[in-house]
Amino acid sequence: MFKSKKIMIGLACISLSIMLLSGCGKHPKKEMIEAYQEMTKSNAVSFKITVPKFSMETTTEANEQAKAYSSIINTQLKAVKVTGETLKSGNKEQANMDIEFYGQKIPFEVKTTDKKGYLSLKSLQKVFDIATTFKPDLKNQVDTTSLKIISTKYLMLDLKNGATASKNSKKVAEIINSSMKSYVNQLDEKRFKEKDDIISITFTKSDMKKIVVDVSKKLSKEKNLGIEKISGREFDKDTKELKKFNLKVQYNKKKKVWTVYNDAKAEASQEGIFNYELKYVFTPKNSKNIEIKLPSKENSLTDSEATVLIEKIMSSPRLSDDDFNKLLEKVKENKASINEESKTSILKEYKAYLTEAQYNQLATALK
């Protein structure tokens, strides 16, 4: 929808602003400052992201297929939910996340230190399981044994430039945080509302424009970051299709929970009109019992090792159900003329191309 490279930076800043605002933005209120300070010290943050509202209205020029897809998307996106938590323990960090849709959960897990990183590959098995519900023949096109093995492993991440990347990330966070604080501090107190122990403030597209322009200006001065400055005119031009963009940020003083509602409307000349609301809930806490265990060497894979396993998974051709049924029928028809030596040879020849269940069926048919 948005074609400019620069606006991607702006939108990234907006996304970061959502996260930061959910913990640092309300300096006109003493409670907010204290809540922010508490959050910065927390070593665990649980989160949940949902889509309370979503609608996609196709244009009159859209074909029937596009209209049918829009109806499916409207229904399914509302059922999407992302839950997880981030943990810190010394120099170790861990992020766990579950993406839920179609009644299924896809798990993601990352563990890092100053020098090492590990990505859990357990999601591969789940993605495959979900895919086979739509296309059952996939079971015959992969080596499921190798898939099960790789799904229990972790992929070692290359963090050779980790120190530099970490330093740059911290610098970006500092600049965004500083810009956010400055902007929020100068806001009119009347924009902050309090009701039933919940403090709230709503940021509009106009607010985001000022924040993004200011942040990009400061980031562009950091030569090693390679980020370009975004002018107000560029922001307007590149977000002209974004007709509405509101962020309502709430802090529940009793429950110590941050909630962010992102209500937006976008119009695309070809695709249609998109209306959506994203809901983010963050719960910071401190725990003395956080222990992050890094994977053992035996349970970790390098890029090359993972590549070999993946190639093995994908290069193992399997007989389709139709082809297997034809083979089974042929064996049954000619069973009387197949001697013991031929039976052994057939089982050996086809073993690599059959699932365990198919192999057992063939062995039974040959008895």
Tab-separated table of C-alpha atoms in Angstrom:
chain	number	residue	atom	x	y	z
A	1	MET	CA	0.000	0.000	0.000
A	2	PHE	CA	2.792	2.431	0.960
A	3	LYS	CA	5.548	2.396	-1.654
A	4	SER	CA	8.108	4.837	-0.232
A	5	LYS	CA	11.115	3.366	1.564
A	6	LYS	CA	11.251	6.351	3.869
A	7	ILE	CA	7.714	5.893	5.074
A	8	MET	CA	8.611	2.377	6.189
A	9	ILE	CA	10.984	4.013	8.637
A	10	GLY	CA	8.198	6.297	9.735
A	11	LEU	CA	5.788	3.440	10.248
A	12	ALA	CA	8.475	1.529	12.145
A	13	CYS	CA	8.859	4.518	14.419
A	14	ILE	CA	5.106	4.590	14.918
A	15	SER	CA	5.171	0.916	15.874
A	16	LEU	CA	8.000	1.539	18.289
A	17	SER	CA	6.055	4.467	19.656
A	18	ILE	CA	3.187	2.121	20.468
A	19	MET	CA	5.492	-0.023	22.554
A	20	LEU	CA	7.184	2.923	24.211
A	21	LEU	CA	3.987	4.794	24.862
A	22	SER	CA	2.694	1.727	26.619
A	23	GLY	CA	5.273	2.368	29.256
A	24	CYS	CA	6.712	5.841	29.243
A	25	GLY	CA	4.555	8.530	27.808
A	26	LYS	CA	2.509	10.141	30.574
A	27	HIS	CA	4.973	12.480	32.286
A	28	PRO	CA	2.326	15.174	33.133
A	29	LYS	CA	0.944	12.652	35.617
A	30	LYS	CA	3.118	11.645	38.562
A	31	GLU	CA	1.609	8.155	38.559
A	32	MET	CA	2.656	7.722	34.959
A	33	ILE	CA	6.243	8.656	35.670
A	34	GLU	CA	6.377	6.201	38.547
A	35	ALA	CA	4.720	3.516	36.427
A	36	TYR	CA	7.276	4.055	33.682
A	37	GLN	CA	10.177	3.830	36.119
A	38	GLU	CA	8.728	0.607	37.476
A	39	MET	CA	8.355	-0.832	34.006
A	40	THR	CA	11.951	-0.088	33.037
A	41	LYS	CA	13.091	-2.161	36.008
A	42	SER	CA	10.829	-5.127	35.237
A	43	ASN	CA	12.502	-8.315	34.054
A	44	ALA	CA	9.365	-9.853	32.574
A	45	VAL	CA	6.624	-8.420	30.370
A	46	SER	CA	3.676	-10.481	29.183
A	47	PHE	CA	1.711	-9.277	26.181
A	48	LYS	CA	-1.375	-10.041	24.140
A	49	ILE	CA	-2.321	-8.656	20.739
A	50	THR	CA	-5.800	-9.077	19.288
A	51	VAL	CA	-7.854	-7.679	16.412
A	52	PRO	CA	-11.196	-6.582	17.941
A	53	LYS	CA	-12.354	-5.012	14.693
A	54	PHE	CA	-11.422	-5.543	11.066
A	55	SER	CA	-13.233	-4.948	7.812
A	56	MET	CA	-12.077	-4.788	4.224
A	57	GLU	CA	-14.467	-3.243	1.746
A	58	THR	CA	-13.540	-3.991	-1.851
A	59	THR	CA	-13.898	-1.381	-4.558
A	60	THR	CA	-16.623	-1.576	-7.191
A	61	GLU	CA	-13.940	-2.538	-9.716
A	62	ALA	CA	-12.810	-5.530	-7.651
A	63	ASN	CA	-13.616	-8.937	-9.122
A	64	GLU	CA	-15.815	-11.524	-7.453
A	65	GLN	CA	-12.809	-13.532	-6.263
A	66	ALA	CA	-11.388	-10.485	-4.462
A	67	LYS	CA	-14.751	-9.856	-2.812
A	68	ALA	CA	-14.923	-13.477	-1.676
A	69	TYR	CA	-11.420	-13.261	-0.205
A	70	SER	CA	-12.302	-10.043	1.624
A	71	SER	CA	-15.208	-11.807	3.314
A	72	ILE	CA	-12.923	-14.623	4.487
A	73	ILE	CA	-10.261	-12.192	5.721
A	74	ASN	CA	-12.837	-10.115	7.595
A	75	THR	CA	-13.892	-13.201	9.533
A	76	GLN	CA	-10.523	-14.863	10.099
A	77	LEU	CA	-8.464	-11.850	11.183
A	78	LYS	CA	-10.804	-11.201	14.076
A	79	ALA	CA	-9.870	-14.648	15.405
A	80	VAL	CA	-6.118	-13.968	15.309
A	81	LYS	CA	-4.416	-13.604	18.677
A	82	VAL	CA	-0.753	-13.201	19.601
A	83	THR	CA	0.337	-13.897	23.169
A	84	GLY	CA	3.737	-14.158	24.783
A	85	GLU	CA	6.308	-12.754	27.148
A	86	THR	CA	9.797	-11.309	27.226
A	87	LEU	CA	12.211	-12.315	29.988
A	88	LYS	CA	15.541	-10.991	31.254
A	89	SER	CA	18.085	-12.664	33.502
A	90	GLY	CA	21.555	-11.146	33.691
A	91	ASN	CA	22.919	-10.940	30.146
A	92	LYS	CA	20.356	-13.459	28.896
A	93	GLU	CA	17.055	-12.608	27.255
A	94	GLN	CA	14.216	-14.762	26.001
A	95	ALA	CA	11.084	-14.060	23.992
A	96	ASN	CA	8.214	-16.534	23.720
A	97	MET	CA	5.258	-15.993	21.428
A	98	ASP	CA	2.225	-17.970	20.254
A	99	ILE	CA	0.311	-16.959	17.143
A	100	GLU	CA	-3.225	-18.327	17.232
A	101	PHE	CA	-5.471	-18.652	14.189
A	102	TYR	CA	-7.788	-21.251	12.672
A	103	GLY	CA	-7.946	-22.730	16.167
A	104	GLN	CA	-4.234	-23.557	16.006
A	105	LYS	CA	-1.164	-22.202	17.814
A	106	ILE	CA	2.216	-21.608	16.187
A	107	PRO	CA	4.948	-21.229	18.845
A	108	PHE	CA	8.043	-19.047	18.488
A	109	GLU	CA	10.961	-18.824	20.894
A	110	VAL	CA	14.241	-16.883	20.796
A	111	LYS	CA	17.043	-16.877	23.367
A	112	THR	CA	19.995	-14.487	23.282
A	113	THR	CA	23.098	-13.444	25.174
A	114	ASP	CA	25.598	-10.718	24.371
A	115	LYS	CA	27.323	-12.998	21.871
A	116	LYS	CA	24.961	-15.851	21.037
A	117	GLY	CA	21.436	-16.306	19.763
A	118	TYR	CA	19.165	-19.319	19.374
A	119	LEU	CA	15.914	-19.647	17.436
A	120	SER	CA	13.674	-22.604	18.303
A	121	LEU	CA	12.600	-24.607	15.255
A	122	LYS	CA	9.577	-26.164	16.958
A	123	SER	CA	7.283	-23.973	14.863
A	124	LEU	CA	8.220	-25.957	11.715
A	125	GLN	CA	6.293	-29.034	12.829
A	126	LYS	CA	3.234	-26.977	13.742
A	127	VAL	CA	3.264	-25.057	10.457
A	128	PHE	CA	3.513	-28.368	8.598
A	129	ASP	CA	0.621	-29.847	10.589
A	130	ILE	CA	-1.564	-26.843	9.755
A	131	ALA	CA	-0.550	-26.929	6.081
A	132	THR	CA	-1.500	-30.595	5.759
A	133	THR	CA	-5.037	-29.839	6.938
A	134	PHE	CA	-5.438	-27.805	3.744
A	135	LYS	CA	-3.332	-30.071	1.524
A	136	PRO	CA	-3.154	-33.651	2.874
A	137	ASP	CA	-0.810	-34.799	0.086
A	138	LEU	CA	1.973	-32.733	1.673
A	139	LYS	CA	2.545	-35.656	4.037
A	140	ASN	CA	3.753	-37.629	1.039
A	141	GLN	CA	6.141	-34.919	-0.128
A	142	VAL	CA	8.387	-34.522	2.906
A	143	ASP	CA	10.527	-36.676	5.146
A	144	THR	CA	8.436	-36.464	8.315
A	145	THR	CA	11.101	-38.230	10.394
A	146	SER	CA	13.682	-35.543	9.607
A	147	LEU	CA	11.037	-32.875	10.198
A	148	LYS	CA	10.394	-34.210	13.699
A	149	ILE	CA	14.129	-34.195	14.425
A	150	ILE	CA	14.751	-30.619	13.261
A	151	SER	CA	11.664	-29.393	15.155
A	152	THR	CA	13.318	-30.335	18.459
A	153	LYS	CA	16.438	-28.278	17.698
A	154	TYR	CA	17.530	-24.648	17.915
A	155	LEU	CA	19.127	-22.695	15.087
A	156	MET	CA	22.257	-20.852	16.201
A	157	LEU	CA	22.083	-17.216	15.123
A	158	ASP	CA	25.110	-15.402	13.787
A	159	LEU	CA	25.765	-12.546	16.212
A	160	LYS	CA	29.252	-11.596	15.013
A	161	ASN	CA	28.037	-8.028	14.664
A	162	GLY	CA	25.828	-8.375	17.709
A	163	ALA	CA	27.697	-5.821	19.780
A	164	THR	CA	27.381	-3.171	17.061
A	165	ALA	CA	23.743	-4.027	16.381
A	166	SER	CA	22.960	-3.948	20.097
A	167	LYS	CA	24.677	-0.589	20.472
A	168	ASN	CA	22.770	0.820	17.493
A	169	SER	CA	19.458	-0.551	18.791
A	170	LYS	CA	20.037	1.054	22.170
A	171	LYS	CA	20.892	4.339	20.484
A	172	VAL	CA	17.708	4.232	18.402
A	173	ALA	CA	15.646	3.403	21.503
A	174	GLU	CA	17.260	6.259	23.437
A	175	ILE	CA	16.517	8.763	20.680
A	176	ILE	CA	12.912	7.620	20.262
A	177	ASN	CA	12.404	7.605	24.021
A	178	SER	CA	13.887	11.072	24.377
A	179	SER	CA	11.774	12.439	21.546
A	180	MET	CA	8.637	10.851	22.983
A	181	LYS	CA	9.281	12.292	26.437
A	182	SER	CA	9.876	15.771	25.054
A	183	TYR	CA	6.733	15.617	22.962
A	184	VAL	CA	4.492	14.273	25.728
A	185	ASN	CA	5.829	16.734	28.308
A	186	GLN	CA	4.665	19.682	26.221
A	187	LEU	CA	1.146	18.299	25.716
A	188	ASP	CA	-1.817	20.012	27.345
A	189	GLU	CA	-2.751	18.372	30.659
A	190	LYS	CA	-6.365	18.344	29.495
A	191	ARG	CA	-5.561	15.620	26.977
A	192	PHE	CA	-4.942	13.191	29.827
A	193	LYS	CA	-8.142	11.679	31.175
A	194	GLU	CA	-8.625	9.661	34.357
A	195	LYS	CA	-11.619	7.499	35.224
A	196	ASP	CA	-11.957	4.493	37.540
A	197	ASP	CA	-8.195	4.390	38.204
A	198	ILE	CA	-7.434	4.328	34.480
A	199	ILE	CA	-5.366	7.139	32.980
A	200	SER	CA	-5.634	7.526	29.217
A	201	ILE	CA	-4.531	9.687	26.338
A	202	THR	CA	-5.193	9.447	22.601
A	203	PHE	CA	-2.561	10.200	19.978
A	204	THR	CA	-3.680	11.060	16.445
A	205	LYS	CA	-2.024	10.832	13.049
A	206	SER	CA	-1.015	14.470	13.530
A	207	ASP	CA	0.833	13.542	16.733
A	208	MET	CA	2.532	10.636	14.988
A	209	LYS	CA	3.616	12.936	12.174
A	210	LYS	CA	5.352	15.305	14.584
A	211	ILE	CA	6.985	12.441	16.463
A	212	VAL	CA	8.189	10.644	13.313
A	213	VAL	CA	9.577	13.842	11.784
A	214	ASP	CA	11.430	14.716	14.996
A	215	VAL	CA	12.738	11.168	15.521
A	216	SER	CA	13.917	10.802	11.910
A	217	LYS	CA	15.674	14.164	12.110
A	218	LYS	CA	17.640	13.040	15.171
A	219	LEU	CA	18.337	9.557	13.809
A	220	SER	CA	19.596	10.946	10.486
A	221	LYS	CA	22.384	12.735	12.379
A	222	GLU	CA	23.720	9.354	13.546
A	223	LYS	CA	25.787	8.476	10.459
A	224	ASN	CA	26.357	4.844	11.395
A	225	LEU	CA	22.598	4.170	11.458
A	226	GLY	CA	22.034	5.089	7.817
A	227	ILE	CA	18.520	6.435	8.443
A	228	GLU	CA	17.180	9.218	6.244
A	229	LYS	CA	15.335	12.262	7.473
A	230	ILE	CA	11.567	12.377	6.818
A	231	SER	CA	9.974	15.768	6.268
A	232	GLY	CA	6.411	16.616	7.192
A	233	ARG	CA	5.542	16.912	3.502
A	234	GLU	CA	6.990	13.462	2.793
A	235	PHE	CA	5.037	11.982	5.684
A	236	ASP	CA	1.792	13.484	4.373
A	237	LYS	CA	2.469	12.271	0.836
A	238	ASP	CA	3.418	8.747	1.815
A	239	THR	CA	0.558	8.300	4.277
A	240	LYS	CA	-2.172	9.973	2.240
A	241	GLU	CA	-3.961	6.625	2.008
A	242	LEU	CA	-3.960	6.412	5.813
A	243	LYS	CA	-7.134	8.373	6.471
A	244	LYS	CA	-7.243	7.740	10.213
A	245	PHE	CA	-4.645	6.624	12.740
A	246	ASN	CA	-5.384	6.883	16.454
A	247	LEU	CA	-3.531	5.407	19.409
A	248	LYS	CA	-5.420	5.334	22.677
A	249	VAL	CA	-3.057	4.463	25.522
A	250	GLN	CA	-4.425	3.455	28.917
A	251	TYR	CA	-2.740	2.667	32.219
A	252	ASN	CA	-4.649	0.821	34.927
A	253	LYS	CA	-3.112	1.980	38.206
A	254	LYS	CA	-4.597	-0.845	40.276
A	255	LYS	CA	-3.764	-3.715	37.938
A	256	LYS	CA	-0.561	-2.074	36.624
A	257	VAL	CA	-1.525	-3.013	33.096
A	258	TRP	CA	-0.956	-1.000	29.918
A	259	THR	CA	-3.478	-1.216	27.081
A	260	VAL	CA	-3.066	0.345	23.643
A	261	TYR	CA	-5.832	0.579	21.044
A	262	ASN	CA	-4.715	1.319	17.485
A	263	ASP	CA	-7.741	2.419	15.446
A	264	ALA	CA	-7.024	3.072	11.763
A	265	LYS	CA	-8.565	3.447	8.340
A	266	ALA	CA	-6.694	3.120	5.058
A	267	GLU	CA	-7.901	3.517	1.499
A	268	ALA	CA	-6.192	1.860	-1.450
A	269	SER	CA	-7.397	2.664	-4.950
A	270	GLN	CA	-7.119	-0.942	-6.141
A	271	GLU	CA	-7.721	-3.045	-3.029
A	272	GLY	CA	-10.462	-1.082	-1.279
A	273	ILE	CA	-11.002	0.385	2.197
A	274	PHE	CA	-9.500	-1.126	5.335
A	275	ASN	CA	-10.830	-0.410	8.820
A	276	TYR	CA	-9.173	-2.072	11.768
A	277	GLU	CA	-8.471	-1.895	15.466
A	278	LEU	CA	-5.518	-3.607	17.109
A	279	LYS	CA	-5.444	-4.088	20.857
A	280	TYR	CA	-2.155	-4.465	22.749
A	281	VAL	CA	-2.071	-5.419	26.424
A	282	PHE	CA	1.240	-5.290	28.343
A	283	THR	CA	1.739	-6.484	31.906
A	284	PRO	CA	5.196	-5.768	33.389
A	285	LYS	CA	6.375	-7.593	36.492
A	286	ASN	CA	9.477	-8.504	38.456
A	287	SER	CA	10.397	-12.049	39.368
A	288	LYS	CA	13.312	-13.456	41.353
A	289	ASN	CA	12.907	-16.908	39.859
A	290	ILE	CA	13.619	-16.274	36.186
A	291	GLU	CA	16.054	-18.811	34.777
A	292	ILE	CA	16.919	-18.827	31.089
A	293	LYS	CA	18.589	-22.049	29.963
A	294	LEU	CA	20.512	-21.911	26.712
A	295	PRO	CA	20.348	-24.931	24.370
A	296	SER	CA	23.156	-27.489	24.587
A	297	LYS	CA	25.593	-27.928	21.722
A	298	GLU	CA	23.956	-31.267	20.876
A	299	ASN	CA	20.571	-29.580	20.631
A	300	SER	CA	21.754	-26.728	18.402
A	301	LEU	CA	22.245	-26.529	14.647
A	302	THR	CA	24.489	-24.300	12.574
A	303	ASP	CA	23.178	-22.782	9.343
A	304	SER	CA	24.862	-25.489	7.274
A	305	GLU	CA	23.539	-28.311	9.480
A	306	ALA	CA	20.010	-26.915	9.318
A	307	THR	CA	20.291	-26.546	5.534
A	308	VAL	CA	21.283	-30.210	5.160
A	309	LEU	CA	18.307	-31.339	7.248
A	310	ILE	CA	15.873	-29.082	5.407
A	311	GLU	CA	17.136	-30.342	2.045
A	312	LYS	CA	16.639	-33.889	3.280
A	313	ILE	CA	13.112	-33.050	4.392
A	314	MET	CA	12.178	-31.538	1.042
A	315	SER	CA	14.106	-33.956	-1.210
A	316	SER	CA	12.376	-37.097	-0.022
A	317	PRO	CA	9.723	-37.835	-2.685
A	318	ARG	CA	6.704	-39.746	-1.452
A	319	LEU	CA	3.997	-41.576	-3.322
A	320	SER	CA	0.723	-39.713	-3.453
A	321	ASP	CA	-2.317	-41.457	-2.015
A	322	ASP	CA	-3.573	-42.193	-5.536
A	323	ASP	CA	-0.257	-43.680	-6.665
A	324	PHE	CA	0.021	-45.738	-3.490
A	325	ASN	CA	-3.497	-47.115	-3.897
A	326	LYS	CA	-2.653	-48.140	-7.465
A	327	LEU	CA	0.501	-49.896	-6.210
A	328	LEU	CA	-1.456	-51.645	-3.469
A	329	GLU	CA	-4.116	-52.794	-5.924
A	330	LYS	CA	-1.465	-54.135	-8.311
A	331	VAL	CA	0.246	-56.044	-5.493
A	332	LYS	CA	-3.026	-57.644	-4.402
A	333	GLU	CA	-3.878	-58.644	-7.973
A	334	ASN	CA	-0.492	-60.307	-8.523
A	335	LYS	CA	0.183	-61.546	-4.995
A	336	ALA	CA	0.034	-65.212	-5.988
A	337	SER	CA	2.890	-64.794	-8.462
A	338	ILE	CA	5.194	-62.825	-6.118
A	339	ASN	CA	7.790	-65.002	-4.368
A	340	GLU	CA	9.390	-64.237	-0.992
A	341	GLU	CA	12.525	-62.754	-2.536
A	342	SER	CA	10.451	-60.373	-4.679
A	343	LYS	CA	8.343	-59.373	-1.672
A	344	THR	CA	11.482	-58.400	0.254
A	345	SER	CA	12.789	-56.515	-2.781
A	346	ILE	CA	9.512	-54.577	-3.214
A	347	LEU	CA	9.440	-53.513	0.426
A	348	LYS	CA	13.080	-52.438	0.292
A	349	GLU	CA	12.621	-50.541	-2.976
A	350	TYR	CA	9.541	-48.592	-1.882
A	351	LYS	CA	10.419	-47.943	1.779
A	352	ALA	CA	12.036	-44.570	1.029
A	353	TYR	CA	8.916	-43.399	-0.812
A	354	LEU	CA	6.279	-44.474	1.697
A	355	THR	CA	5.021	-43.138	4.972
A	356	GLU	CA	5.182	-45.505	7.929
A	357	ALA	CA	1.456	-46.225	7.614
A	358	GLN	CA	1.752	-46.895	3.865
A	359	TYR	CA	4.738	-49.175	4.393
A	360	ASN	CA	2.824	-51.232	6.961
A	361	GLN	CA	-0.139	-51.509	4.583
A	362	LEU	CA	2.111	-52.730	1.786
A	363	ALA	CA	3.834	-55.242	4.064
A	364	THR	CA	0.444	-56.600	5.146
A	365	ALA	CA	-0.731	-56.879	1.534
A	366	LEU	CA	2.389	-58.872	0.617
A	367	LYS	CA	1.953	-61.444	3.401
